[in-house]
PDB file of C-alpha atoms in Angstrom:
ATOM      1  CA  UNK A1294       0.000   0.000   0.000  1.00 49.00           C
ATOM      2  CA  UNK A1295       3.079   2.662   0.910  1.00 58.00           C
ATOM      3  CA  UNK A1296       4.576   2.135  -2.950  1.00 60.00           C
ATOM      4  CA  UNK A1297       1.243   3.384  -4.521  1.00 64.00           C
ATOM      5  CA  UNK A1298       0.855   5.979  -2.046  1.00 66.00           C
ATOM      6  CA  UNK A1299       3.961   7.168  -2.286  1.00 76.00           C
ATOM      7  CA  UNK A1300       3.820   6.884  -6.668  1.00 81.00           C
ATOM      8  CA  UNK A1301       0.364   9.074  -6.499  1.00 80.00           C
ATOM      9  CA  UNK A1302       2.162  11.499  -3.471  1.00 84.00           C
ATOM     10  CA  UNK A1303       5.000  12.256  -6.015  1.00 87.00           C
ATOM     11  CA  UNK A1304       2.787  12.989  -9.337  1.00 85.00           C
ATOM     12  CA  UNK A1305       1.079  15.266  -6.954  1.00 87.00           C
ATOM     13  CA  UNK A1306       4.188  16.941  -6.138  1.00 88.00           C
ATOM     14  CA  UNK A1307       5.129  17.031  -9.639  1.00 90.00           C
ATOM     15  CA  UNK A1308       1.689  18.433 -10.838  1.00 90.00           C
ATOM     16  CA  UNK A1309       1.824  21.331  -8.008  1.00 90.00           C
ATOM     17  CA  UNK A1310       5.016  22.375  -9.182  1.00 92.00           C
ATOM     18  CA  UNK A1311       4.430  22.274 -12.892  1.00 92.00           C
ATOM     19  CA  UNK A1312       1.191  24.441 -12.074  1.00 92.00           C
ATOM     20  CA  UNK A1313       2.794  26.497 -10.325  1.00 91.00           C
ATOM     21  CA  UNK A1314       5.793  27.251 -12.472  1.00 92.00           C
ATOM     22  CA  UNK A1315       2.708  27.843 -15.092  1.00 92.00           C
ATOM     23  CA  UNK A1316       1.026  29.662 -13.100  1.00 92.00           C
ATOM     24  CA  UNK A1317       4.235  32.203 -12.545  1.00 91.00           C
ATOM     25  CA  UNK A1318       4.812  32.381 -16.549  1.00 92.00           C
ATOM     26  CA  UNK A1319       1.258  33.648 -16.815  1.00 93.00           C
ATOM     27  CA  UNK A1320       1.005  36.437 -14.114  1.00 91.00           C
ATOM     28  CA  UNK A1321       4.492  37.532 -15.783  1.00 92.00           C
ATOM     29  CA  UNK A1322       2.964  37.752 -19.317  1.00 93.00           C
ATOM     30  CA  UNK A1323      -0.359  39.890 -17.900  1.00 93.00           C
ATOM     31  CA  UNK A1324       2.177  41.938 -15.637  1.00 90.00           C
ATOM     32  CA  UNK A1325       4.311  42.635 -19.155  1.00 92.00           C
ATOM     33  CA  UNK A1326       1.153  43.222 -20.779  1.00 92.00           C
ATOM     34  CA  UNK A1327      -0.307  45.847 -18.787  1.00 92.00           C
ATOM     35  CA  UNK A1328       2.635  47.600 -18.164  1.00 91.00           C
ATOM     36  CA  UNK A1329       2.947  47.750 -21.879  1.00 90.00           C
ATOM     37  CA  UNK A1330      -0.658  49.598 -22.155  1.00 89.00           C
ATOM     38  CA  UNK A1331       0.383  51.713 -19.352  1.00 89.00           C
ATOM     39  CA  UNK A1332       3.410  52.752 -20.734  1.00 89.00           C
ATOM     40  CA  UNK A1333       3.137  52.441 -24.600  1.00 87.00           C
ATOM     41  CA  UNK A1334       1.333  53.063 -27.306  1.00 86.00           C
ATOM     42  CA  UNK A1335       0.921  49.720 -28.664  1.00 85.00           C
ATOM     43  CA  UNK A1336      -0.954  49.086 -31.752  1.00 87.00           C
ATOM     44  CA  UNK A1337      -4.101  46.484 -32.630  1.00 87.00           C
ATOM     45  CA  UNK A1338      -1.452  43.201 -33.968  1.00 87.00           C
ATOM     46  CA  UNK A1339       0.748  43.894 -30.520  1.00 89.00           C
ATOM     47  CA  UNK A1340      -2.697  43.690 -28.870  1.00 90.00           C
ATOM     48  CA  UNK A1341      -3.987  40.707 -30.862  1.00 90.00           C
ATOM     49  CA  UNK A1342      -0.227  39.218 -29.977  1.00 91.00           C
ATOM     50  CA  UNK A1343       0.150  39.783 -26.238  1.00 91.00           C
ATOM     51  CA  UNK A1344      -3.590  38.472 -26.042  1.00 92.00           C
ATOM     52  CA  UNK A1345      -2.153  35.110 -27.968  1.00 92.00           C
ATOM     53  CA  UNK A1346       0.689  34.753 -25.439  1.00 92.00           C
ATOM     54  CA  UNK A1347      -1.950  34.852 -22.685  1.00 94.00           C
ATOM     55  CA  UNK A1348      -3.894  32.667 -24.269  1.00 93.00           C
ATOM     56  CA  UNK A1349      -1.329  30.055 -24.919  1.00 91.00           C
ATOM     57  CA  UNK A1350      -0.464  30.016 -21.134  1.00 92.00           C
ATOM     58  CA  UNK A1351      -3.707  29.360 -20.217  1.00 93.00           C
ATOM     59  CA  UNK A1352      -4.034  26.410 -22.611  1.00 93.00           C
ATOM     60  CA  UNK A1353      -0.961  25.130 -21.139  1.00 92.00           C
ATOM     61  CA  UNK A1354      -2.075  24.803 -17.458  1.00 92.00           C
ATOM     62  CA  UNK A1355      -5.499  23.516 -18.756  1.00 91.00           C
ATOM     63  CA  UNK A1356      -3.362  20.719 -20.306  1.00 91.00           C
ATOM     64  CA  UNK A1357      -1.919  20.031 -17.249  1.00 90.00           C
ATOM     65  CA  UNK A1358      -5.505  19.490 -15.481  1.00 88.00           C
ATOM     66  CA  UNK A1359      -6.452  17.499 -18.099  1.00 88.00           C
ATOM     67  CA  UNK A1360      -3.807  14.952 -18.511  1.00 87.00           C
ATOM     68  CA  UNK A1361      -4.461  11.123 -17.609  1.00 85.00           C
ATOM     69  CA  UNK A1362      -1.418  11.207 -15.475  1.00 83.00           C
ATOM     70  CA  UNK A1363      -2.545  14.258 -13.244  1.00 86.00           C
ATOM     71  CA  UNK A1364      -4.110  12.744 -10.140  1.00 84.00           C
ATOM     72  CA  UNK A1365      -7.570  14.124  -9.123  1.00 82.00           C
ATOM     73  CA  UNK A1366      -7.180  17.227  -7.310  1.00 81.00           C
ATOM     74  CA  UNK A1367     -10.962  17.639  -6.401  1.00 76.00           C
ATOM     75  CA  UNK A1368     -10.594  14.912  -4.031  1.00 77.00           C
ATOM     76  CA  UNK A1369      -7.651  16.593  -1.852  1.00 79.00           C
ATOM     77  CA  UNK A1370      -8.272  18.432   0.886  1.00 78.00           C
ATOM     78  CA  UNK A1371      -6.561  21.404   2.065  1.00 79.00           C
ATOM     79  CA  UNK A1372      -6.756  22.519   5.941  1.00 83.00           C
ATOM     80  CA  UNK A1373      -5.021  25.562   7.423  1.00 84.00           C
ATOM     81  CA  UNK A1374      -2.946  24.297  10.107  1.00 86.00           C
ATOM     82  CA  UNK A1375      -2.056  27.713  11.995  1.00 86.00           C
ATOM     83  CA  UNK A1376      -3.686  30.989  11.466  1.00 89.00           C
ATOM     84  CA  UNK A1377      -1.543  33.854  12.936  1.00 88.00           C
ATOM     85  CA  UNK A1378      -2.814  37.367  13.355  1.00 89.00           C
ATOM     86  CA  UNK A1379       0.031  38.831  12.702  1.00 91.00           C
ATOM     87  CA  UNK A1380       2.317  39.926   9.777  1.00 91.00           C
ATOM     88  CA  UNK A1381       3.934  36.721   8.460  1.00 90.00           C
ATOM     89  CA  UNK A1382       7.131  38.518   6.491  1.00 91.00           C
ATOM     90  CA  UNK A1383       7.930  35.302   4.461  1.00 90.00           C
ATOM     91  CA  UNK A1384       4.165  34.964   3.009  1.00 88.00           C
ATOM     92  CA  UNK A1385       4.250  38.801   2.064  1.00 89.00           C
ATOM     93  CA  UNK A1386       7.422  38.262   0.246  1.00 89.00           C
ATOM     94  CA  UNK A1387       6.067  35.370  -1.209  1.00 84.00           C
ATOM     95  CA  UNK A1388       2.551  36.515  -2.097  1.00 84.00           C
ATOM     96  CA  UNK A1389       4.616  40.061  -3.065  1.00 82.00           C
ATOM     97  CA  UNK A1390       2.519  41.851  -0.336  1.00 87.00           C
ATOM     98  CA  UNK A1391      -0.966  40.518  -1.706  1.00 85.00           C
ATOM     99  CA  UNK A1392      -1.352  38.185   1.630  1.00 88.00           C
ATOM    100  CA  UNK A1393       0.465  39.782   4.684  1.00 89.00           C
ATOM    101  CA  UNK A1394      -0.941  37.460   7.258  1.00 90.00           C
ATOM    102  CA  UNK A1395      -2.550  33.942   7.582  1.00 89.00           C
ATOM    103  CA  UNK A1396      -5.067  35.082   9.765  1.00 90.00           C
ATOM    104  CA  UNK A1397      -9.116  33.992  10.436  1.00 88.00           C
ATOM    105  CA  UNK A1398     -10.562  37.340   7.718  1.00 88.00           C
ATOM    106  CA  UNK A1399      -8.362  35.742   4.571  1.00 88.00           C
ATOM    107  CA  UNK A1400      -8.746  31.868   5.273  1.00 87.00           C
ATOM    108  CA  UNK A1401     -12.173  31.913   4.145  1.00 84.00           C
ATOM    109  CA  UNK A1402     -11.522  33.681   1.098  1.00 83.00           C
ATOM    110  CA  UNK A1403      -8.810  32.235  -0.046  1.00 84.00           C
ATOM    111  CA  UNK A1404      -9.402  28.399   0.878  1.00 83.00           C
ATOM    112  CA  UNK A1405     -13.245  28.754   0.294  1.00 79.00           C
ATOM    113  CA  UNK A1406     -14.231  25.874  -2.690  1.00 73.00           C
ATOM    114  CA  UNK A1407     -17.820  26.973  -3.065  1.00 75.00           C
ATOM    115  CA  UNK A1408     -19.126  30.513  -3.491  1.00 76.00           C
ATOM    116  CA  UNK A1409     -21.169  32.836  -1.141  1.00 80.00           C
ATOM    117  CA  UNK A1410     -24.349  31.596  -0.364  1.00 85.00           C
ATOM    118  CA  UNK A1411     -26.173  34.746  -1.905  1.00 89.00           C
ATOM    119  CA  UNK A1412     -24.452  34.128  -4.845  1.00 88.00           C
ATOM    120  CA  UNK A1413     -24.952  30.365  -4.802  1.00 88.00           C
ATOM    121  CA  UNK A1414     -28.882  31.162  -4.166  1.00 91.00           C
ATOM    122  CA  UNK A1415     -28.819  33.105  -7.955  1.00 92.00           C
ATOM    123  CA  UNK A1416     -27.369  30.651  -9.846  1.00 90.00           C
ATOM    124  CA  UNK A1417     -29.827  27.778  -8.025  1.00 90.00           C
ATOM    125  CA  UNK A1418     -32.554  30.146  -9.562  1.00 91.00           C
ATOM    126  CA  UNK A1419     -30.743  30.461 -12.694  1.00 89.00           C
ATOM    127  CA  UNK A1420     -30.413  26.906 -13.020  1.00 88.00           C
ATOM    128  CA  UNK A1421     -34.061  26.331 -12.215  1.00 90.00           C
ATOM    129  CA  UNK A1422     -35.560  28.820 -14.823  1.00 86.00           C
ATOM    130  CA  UNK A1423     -32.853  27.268 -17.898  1.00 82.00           C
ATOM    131  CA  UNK A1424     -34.938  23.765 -16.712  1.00 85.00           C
ATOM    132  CA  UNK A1425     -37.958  25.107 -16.523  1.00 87.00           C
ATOM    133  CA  UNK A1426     -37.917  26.366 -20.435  1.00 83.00           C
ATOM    134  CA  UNK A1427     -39.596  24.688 -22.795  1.00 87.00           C
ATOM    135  CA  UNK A1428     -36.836  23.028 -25.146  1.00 87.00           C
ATOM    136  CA  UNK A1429     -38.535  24.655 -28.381  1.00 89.00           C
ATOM    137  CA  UNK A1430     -38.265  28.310 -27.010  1.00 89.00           C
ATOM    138  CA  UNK A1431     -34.926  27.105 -25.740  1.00 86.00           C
ATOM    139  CA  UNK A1432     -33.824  26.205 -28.862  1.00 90.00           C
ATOM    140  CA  UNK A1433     -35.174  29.662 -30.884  1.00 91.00           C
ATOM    141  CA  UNK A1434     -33.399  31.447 -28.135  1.00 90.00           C
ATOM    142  CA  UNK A1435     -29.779  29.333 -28.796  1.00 90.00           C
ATOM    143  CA  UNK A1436     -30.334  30.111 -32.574  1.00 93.00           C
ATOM    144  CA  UNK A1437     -31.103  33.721 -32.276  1.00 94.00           C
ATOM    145  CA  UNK A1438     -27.708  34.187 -30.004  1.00 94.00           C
ATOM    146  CA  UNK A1439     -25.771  32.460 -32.125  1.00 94.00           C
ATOM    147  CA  UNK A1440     -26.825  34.269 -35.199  1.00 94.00           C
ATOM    148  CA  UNK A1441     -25.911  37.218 -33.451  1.00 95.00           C
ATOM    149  CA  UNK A1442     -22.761  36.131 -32.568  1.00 94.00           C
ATOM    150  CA  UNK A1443     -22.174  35.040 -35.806  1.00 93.00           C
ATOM    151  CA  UNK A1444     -22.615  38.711 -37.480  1.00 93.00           C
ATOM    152  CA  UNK A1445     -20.751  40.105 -34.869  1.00 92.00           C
ATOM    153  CA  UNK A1446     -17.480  37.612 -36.024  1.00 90.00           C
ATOM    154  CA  UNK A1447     -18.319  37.824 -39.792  1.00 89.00           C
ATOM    155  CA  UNK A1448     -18.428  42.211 -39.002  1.00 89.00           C
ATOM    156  CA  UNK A1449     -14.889  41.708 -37.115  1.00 87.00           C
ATOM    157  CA  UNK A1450     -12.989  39.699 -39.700  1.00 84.00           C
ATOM    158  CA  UNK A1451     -14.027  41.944 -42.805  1.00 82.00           C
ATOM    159  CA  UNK A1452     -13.029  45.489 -40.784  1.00 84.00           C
ATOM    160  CA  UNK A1453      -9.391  43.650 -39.421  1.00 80.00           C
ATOM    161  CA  UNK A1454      -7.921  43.664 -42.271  1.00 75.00           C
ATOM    162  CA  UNK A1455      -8.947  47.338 -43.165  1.00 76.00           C
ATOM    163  CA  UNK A1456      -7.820  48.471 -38.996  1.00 78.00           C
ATOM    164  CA  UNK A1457      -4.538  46.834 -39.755  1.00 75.00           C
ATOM    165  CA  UNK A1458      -4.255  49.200 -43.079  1.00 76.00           C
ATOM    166  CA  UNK A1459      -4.905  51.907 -41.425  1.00 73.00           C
ATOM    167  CA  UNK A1460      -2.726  51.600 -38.297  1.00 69.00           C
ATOM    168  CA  UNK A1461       0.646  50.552 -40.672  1.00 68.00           C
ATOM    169  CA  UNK A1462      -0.524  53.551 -42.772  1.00 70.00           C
ATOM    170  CA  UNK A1463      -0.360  55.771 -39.433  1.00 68.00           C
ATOM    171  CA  UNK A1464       2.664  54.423 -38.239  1.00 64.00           C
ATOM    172  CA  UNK A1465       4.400  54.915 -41.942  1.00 67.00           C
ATOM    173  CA  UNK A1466       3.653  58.268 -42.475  1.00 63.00           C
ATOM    174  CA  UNK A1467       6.119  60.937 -42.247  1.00 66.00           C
ATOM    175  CA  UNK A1468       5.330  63.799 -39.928  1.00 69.00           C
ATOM    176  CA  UNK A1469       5.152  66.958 -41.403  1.00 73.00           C
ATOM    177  CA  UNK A1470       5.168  69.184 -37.903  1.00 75.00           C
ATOM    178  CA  UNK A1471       7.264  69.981 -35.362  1.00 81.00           C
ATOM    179  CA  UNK A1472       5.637  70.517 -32.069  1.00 82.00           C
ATOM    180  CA  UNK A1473       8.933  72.120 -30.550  1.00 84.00           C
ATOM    181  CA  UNK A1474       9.175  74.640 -33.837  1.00 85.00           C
ATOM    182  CA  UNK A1475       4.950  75.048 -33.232  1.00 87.00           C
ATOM    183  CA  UNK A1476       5.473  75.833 -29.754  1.00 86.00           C
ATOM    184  CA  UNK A1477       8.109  78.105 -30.025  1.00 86.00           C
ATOM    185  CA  UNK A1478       6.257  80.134 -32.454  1.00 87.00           C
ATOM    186  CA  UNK A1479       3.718  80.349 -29.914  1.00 88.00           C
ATOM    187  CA  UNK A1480       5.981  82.251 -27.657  1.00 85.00           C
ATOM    188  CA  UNK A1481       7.327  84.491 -29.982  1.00 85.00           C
ATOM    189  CA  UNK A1482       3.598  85.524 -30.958  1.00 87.00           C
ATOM    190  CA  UNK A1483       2.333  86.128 -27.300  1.00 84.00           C
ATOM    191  CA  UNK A1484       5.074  86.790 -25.531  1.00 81.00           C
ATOM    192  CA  UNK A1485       7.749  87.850 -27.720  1.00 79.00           C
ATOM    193  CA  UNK A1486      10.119  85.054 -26.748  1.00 81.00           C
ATOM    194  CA  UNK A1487      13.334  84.857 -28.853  1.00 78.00           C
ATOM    195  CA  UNK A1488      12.357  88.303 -30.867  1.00 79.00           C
ATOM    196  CA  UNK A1489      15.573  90.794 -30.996  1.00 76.00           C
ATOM    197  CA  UNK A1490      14.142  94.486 -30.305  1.00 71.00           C
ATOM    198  CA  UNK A1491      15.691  97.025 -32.929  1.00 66.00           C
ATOM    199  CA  UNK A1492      17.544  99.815 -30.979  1.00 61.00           C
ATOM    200  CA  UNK A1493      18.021 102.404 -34.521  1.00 55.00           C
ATOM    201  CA  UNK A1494      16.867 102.714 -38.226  1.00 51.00           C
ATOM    202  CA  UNK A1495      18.744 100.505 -40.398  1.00 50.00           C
ATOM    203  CA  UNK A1496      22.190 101.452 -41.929  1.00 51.00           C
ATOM    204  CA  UNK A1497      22.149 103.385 -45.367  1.00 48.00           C
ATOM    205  CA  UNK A1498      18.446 104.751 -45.018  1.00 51.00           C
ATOM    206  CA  UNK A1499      18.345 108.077 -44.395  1.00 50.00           C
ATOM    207  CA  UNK A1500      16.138 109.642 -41.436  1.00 50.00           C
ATOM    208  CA  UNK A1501      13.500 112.112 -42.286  1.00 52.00           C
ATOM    209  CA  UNK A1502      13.130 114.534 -40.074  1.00 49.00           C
ATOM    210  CA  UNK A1503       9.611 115.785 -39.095  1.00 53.00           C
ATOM    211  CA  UNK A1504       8.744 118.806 -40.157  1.00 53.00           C
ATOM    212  CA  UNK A1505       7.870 121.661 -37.515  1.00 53.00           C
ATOM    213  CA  UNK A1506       4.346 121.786 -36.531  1.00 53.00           C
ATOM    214  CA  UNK A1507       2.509 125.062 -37.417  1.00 55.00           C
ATOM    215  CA  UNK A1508       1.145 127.146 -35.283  1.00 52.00           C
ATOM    216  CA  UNK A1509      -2.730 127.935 -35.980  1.00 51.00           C
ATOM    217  CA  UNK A1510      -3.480 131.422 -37.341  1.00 52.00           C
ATOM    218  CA  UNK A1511      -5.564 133.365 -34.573  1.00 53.00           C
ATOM    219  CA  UNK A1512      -8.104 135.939 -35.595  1.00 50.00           C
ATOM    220  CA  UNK A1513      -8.091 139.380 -35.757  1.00 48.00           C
ATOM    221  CA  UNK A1514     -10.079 141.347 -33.326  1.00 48.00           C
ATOM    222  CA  UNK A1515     -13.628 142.091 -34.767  1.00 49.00           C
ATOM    223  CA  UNK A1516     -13.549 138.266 -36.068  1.00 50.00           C
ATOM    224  CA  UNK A1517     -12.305 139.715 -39.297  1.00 51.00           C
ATOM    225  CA  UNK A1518      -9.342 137.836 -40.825  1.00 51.00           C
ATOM    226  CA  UNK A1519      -6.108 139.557 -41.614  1.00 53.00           C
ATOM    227  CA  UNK A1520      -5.389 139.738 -45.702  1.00 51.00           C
ATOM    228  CA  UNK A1521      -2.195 139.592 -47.227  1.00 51.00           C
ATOM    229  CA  UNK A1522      -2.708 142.034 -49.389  1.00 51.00           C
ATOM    230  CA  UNK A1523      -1.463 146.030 -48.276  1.00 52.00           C
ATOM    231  CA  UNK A1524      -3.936 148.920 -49.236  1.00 52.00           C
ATOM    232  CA  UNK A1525      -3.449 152.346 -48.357  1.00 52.00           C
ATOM    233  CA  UNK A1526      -6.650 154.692 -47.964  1.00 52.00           C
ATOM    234  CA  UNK A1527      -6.744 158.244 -48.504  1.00 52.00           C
ATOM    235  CA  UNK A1528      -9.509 161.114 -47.554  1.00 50.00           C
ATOM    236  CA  UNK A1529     -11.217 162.029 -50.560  1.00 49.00           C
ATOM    237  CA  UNK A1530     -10.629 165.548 -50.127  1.00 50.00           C
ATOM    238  CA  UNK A1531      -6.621 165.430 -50.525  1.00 51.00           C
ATOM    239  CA  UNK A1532      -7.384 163.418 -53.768  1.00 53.00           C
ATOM    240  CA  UNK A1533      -9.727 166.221 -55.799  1.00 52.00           C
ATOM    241  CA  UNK A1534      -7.602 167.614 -58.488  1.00 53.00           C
ATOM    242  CA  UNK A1535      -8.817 171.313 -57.430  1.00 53.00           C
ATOM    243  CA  UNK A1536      -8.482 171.537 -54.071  1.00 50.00           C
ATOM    244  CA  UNK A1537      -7.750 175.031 -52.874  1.00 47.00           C
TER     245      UNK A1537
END
C-alpha cells in the first residue's frame, strides 16, 4: 500500500510544481502586458499578440488538469494548520505583499471551494428557470444568439484587415510638424520670446526729419481775418484835383 501511495504522493508533487511554475509564466505575461498599455502606445497586432501569449499560457495549465497522469485534485483536501494574526514577512514576500498574514478574515476567502451563499442562491434560480424552459423556445433562443454572434465575427474579420491598413498607414507616415518649432512660435507671438528688439533705423536709409508743426493762425479782433494784401486809404478831399 506505501509504494502506490507514495507513486500518487510524487505525481502530486510534480503536478503542483508544474502548475505552479505555469502559473508564474502567466502572471508575468499579464504583468508585461499591462505595463505595456500603461506605458506604450501599442498598436491592434501587438494587442492581438500579447492576447495570444496569454492565451497560450492558459491552454498550457489547462493541459496540465487534463492529462491522464494528473491525479484528481478535487478529491484533496486542504486545511489551514495555523492561522496567525500577525504579519507573516515570508508569506508577504512570497505573495509580493498581496497576503500579509494567515489570519481567520483571509482563510475563508482564499481556501473557500464553493461561493457565497447569496451568490450560490442566484445561480440555483438560474439553473431552475434554464430547466424550466420549454426546449422549443430554448432552442429559438440558442439560434437567435448564435446568429448574433455570428454577425458580430463575420463584421470583425471583414473590418481587421482594413484596422490593420490603417494603423501601418499611421505608423508609416512621415510627420510633417514639429511641435517644438509650433510651440516656439507660440511664444514668440504672445510673448515675444526669442524676438531681438531694434535699438536704430537701419544702416544706409536716411532719417526724415519731421517737419515743424505750425502754429494755428488766430483771428483778428472784430472776427475779421487779416489779408495779405497792403492797401493804403486816402480822404477824398486830398485826392480832388482842385483843391484850394
Amino acid at each position: 500500500m506505501s509504494a502506490p501511495m507514495d507513486k500518487e504522493e510524487k505525481a502530486l508533487d510534480m503536478v503542483v510544481e508544474a502548475l505552479i511554475n505555469r502559473c508564474q509564466d502567466l502572471k508575468n505575461i499579464i504583468s508585461s502586458f499591462i505595463m505595456k498599455l500603461e506605458n506604450e502606445n501599442l498598436s491592434w497586432p501587438h494587442v492581438l499578440d500579447n492576447f495570444a501569449l496569454i492565451s497560450g499560457q492558459v491552454n498550457t495549465v489547462l493541459k496540465i488538469l487534463r492529462n491522464e497522469k494528473t491525479p484528481p485534485l478535487r478529491n484533496r483536501v486542504l486545511l489551514p494548520l495555523l492561522l496567525n494574526p500577525d504579519r507573516d514577512e515570508e508569506l508577504a514576500k512570497m505573495t509580493e505583499n498581496r497576503v500579509q498574514a494567515f489570519n481567520h478574515e483571509i482563510v475563508p476567502d482564499y481556501l473557500r471551494t464553493k461561493p457565497d451563499p447569496e451568490i450560490e442562491a442566484r445561480e440555483q434560480q438560474f439553473v431552475l428557470k434554464s430547466h424550466s424552459m420549454p426546449m422549443d423556445m430554448a432552442q429559438k433562443q440558442i439560434t437567435a444568439i448564435t446568429k448574433i454572434v455570428n454577425n458580430i465575427l463575420d463584421t470583425v474579420k471583414g473590418n481587421r484587415d482594413a484596422w490593420e491598413n490603417d494603423s501601418g498607414q499611421r505608423a508609416s507616415a512621415t510627420q510633417t510638424s514639429s511641435l517644438a518649432d509650433t510651440s516656439a512660435l507660440i511664444c514668440a507671438i504672445t510673448v515675444g520670446k526669442g524676438l531681438k528688439p531694434t535699438t536704430g533705423s537701419p544702416k544706409g536709409q536716411p532719417t526724415n526729419p519731421q517737419p515743424p508743426p505750425q502754429q494755428p493762425t488766430r483771428p483778428a479782433s472784430g472776427g475779421k481775418v487779416p489779408s495779405g494784401i497792403k492797401t493804403n486809404i486816402k480822404s477824398a478831399g486830398s485826392m480832388h484835383p482842385y483843391a484850394r
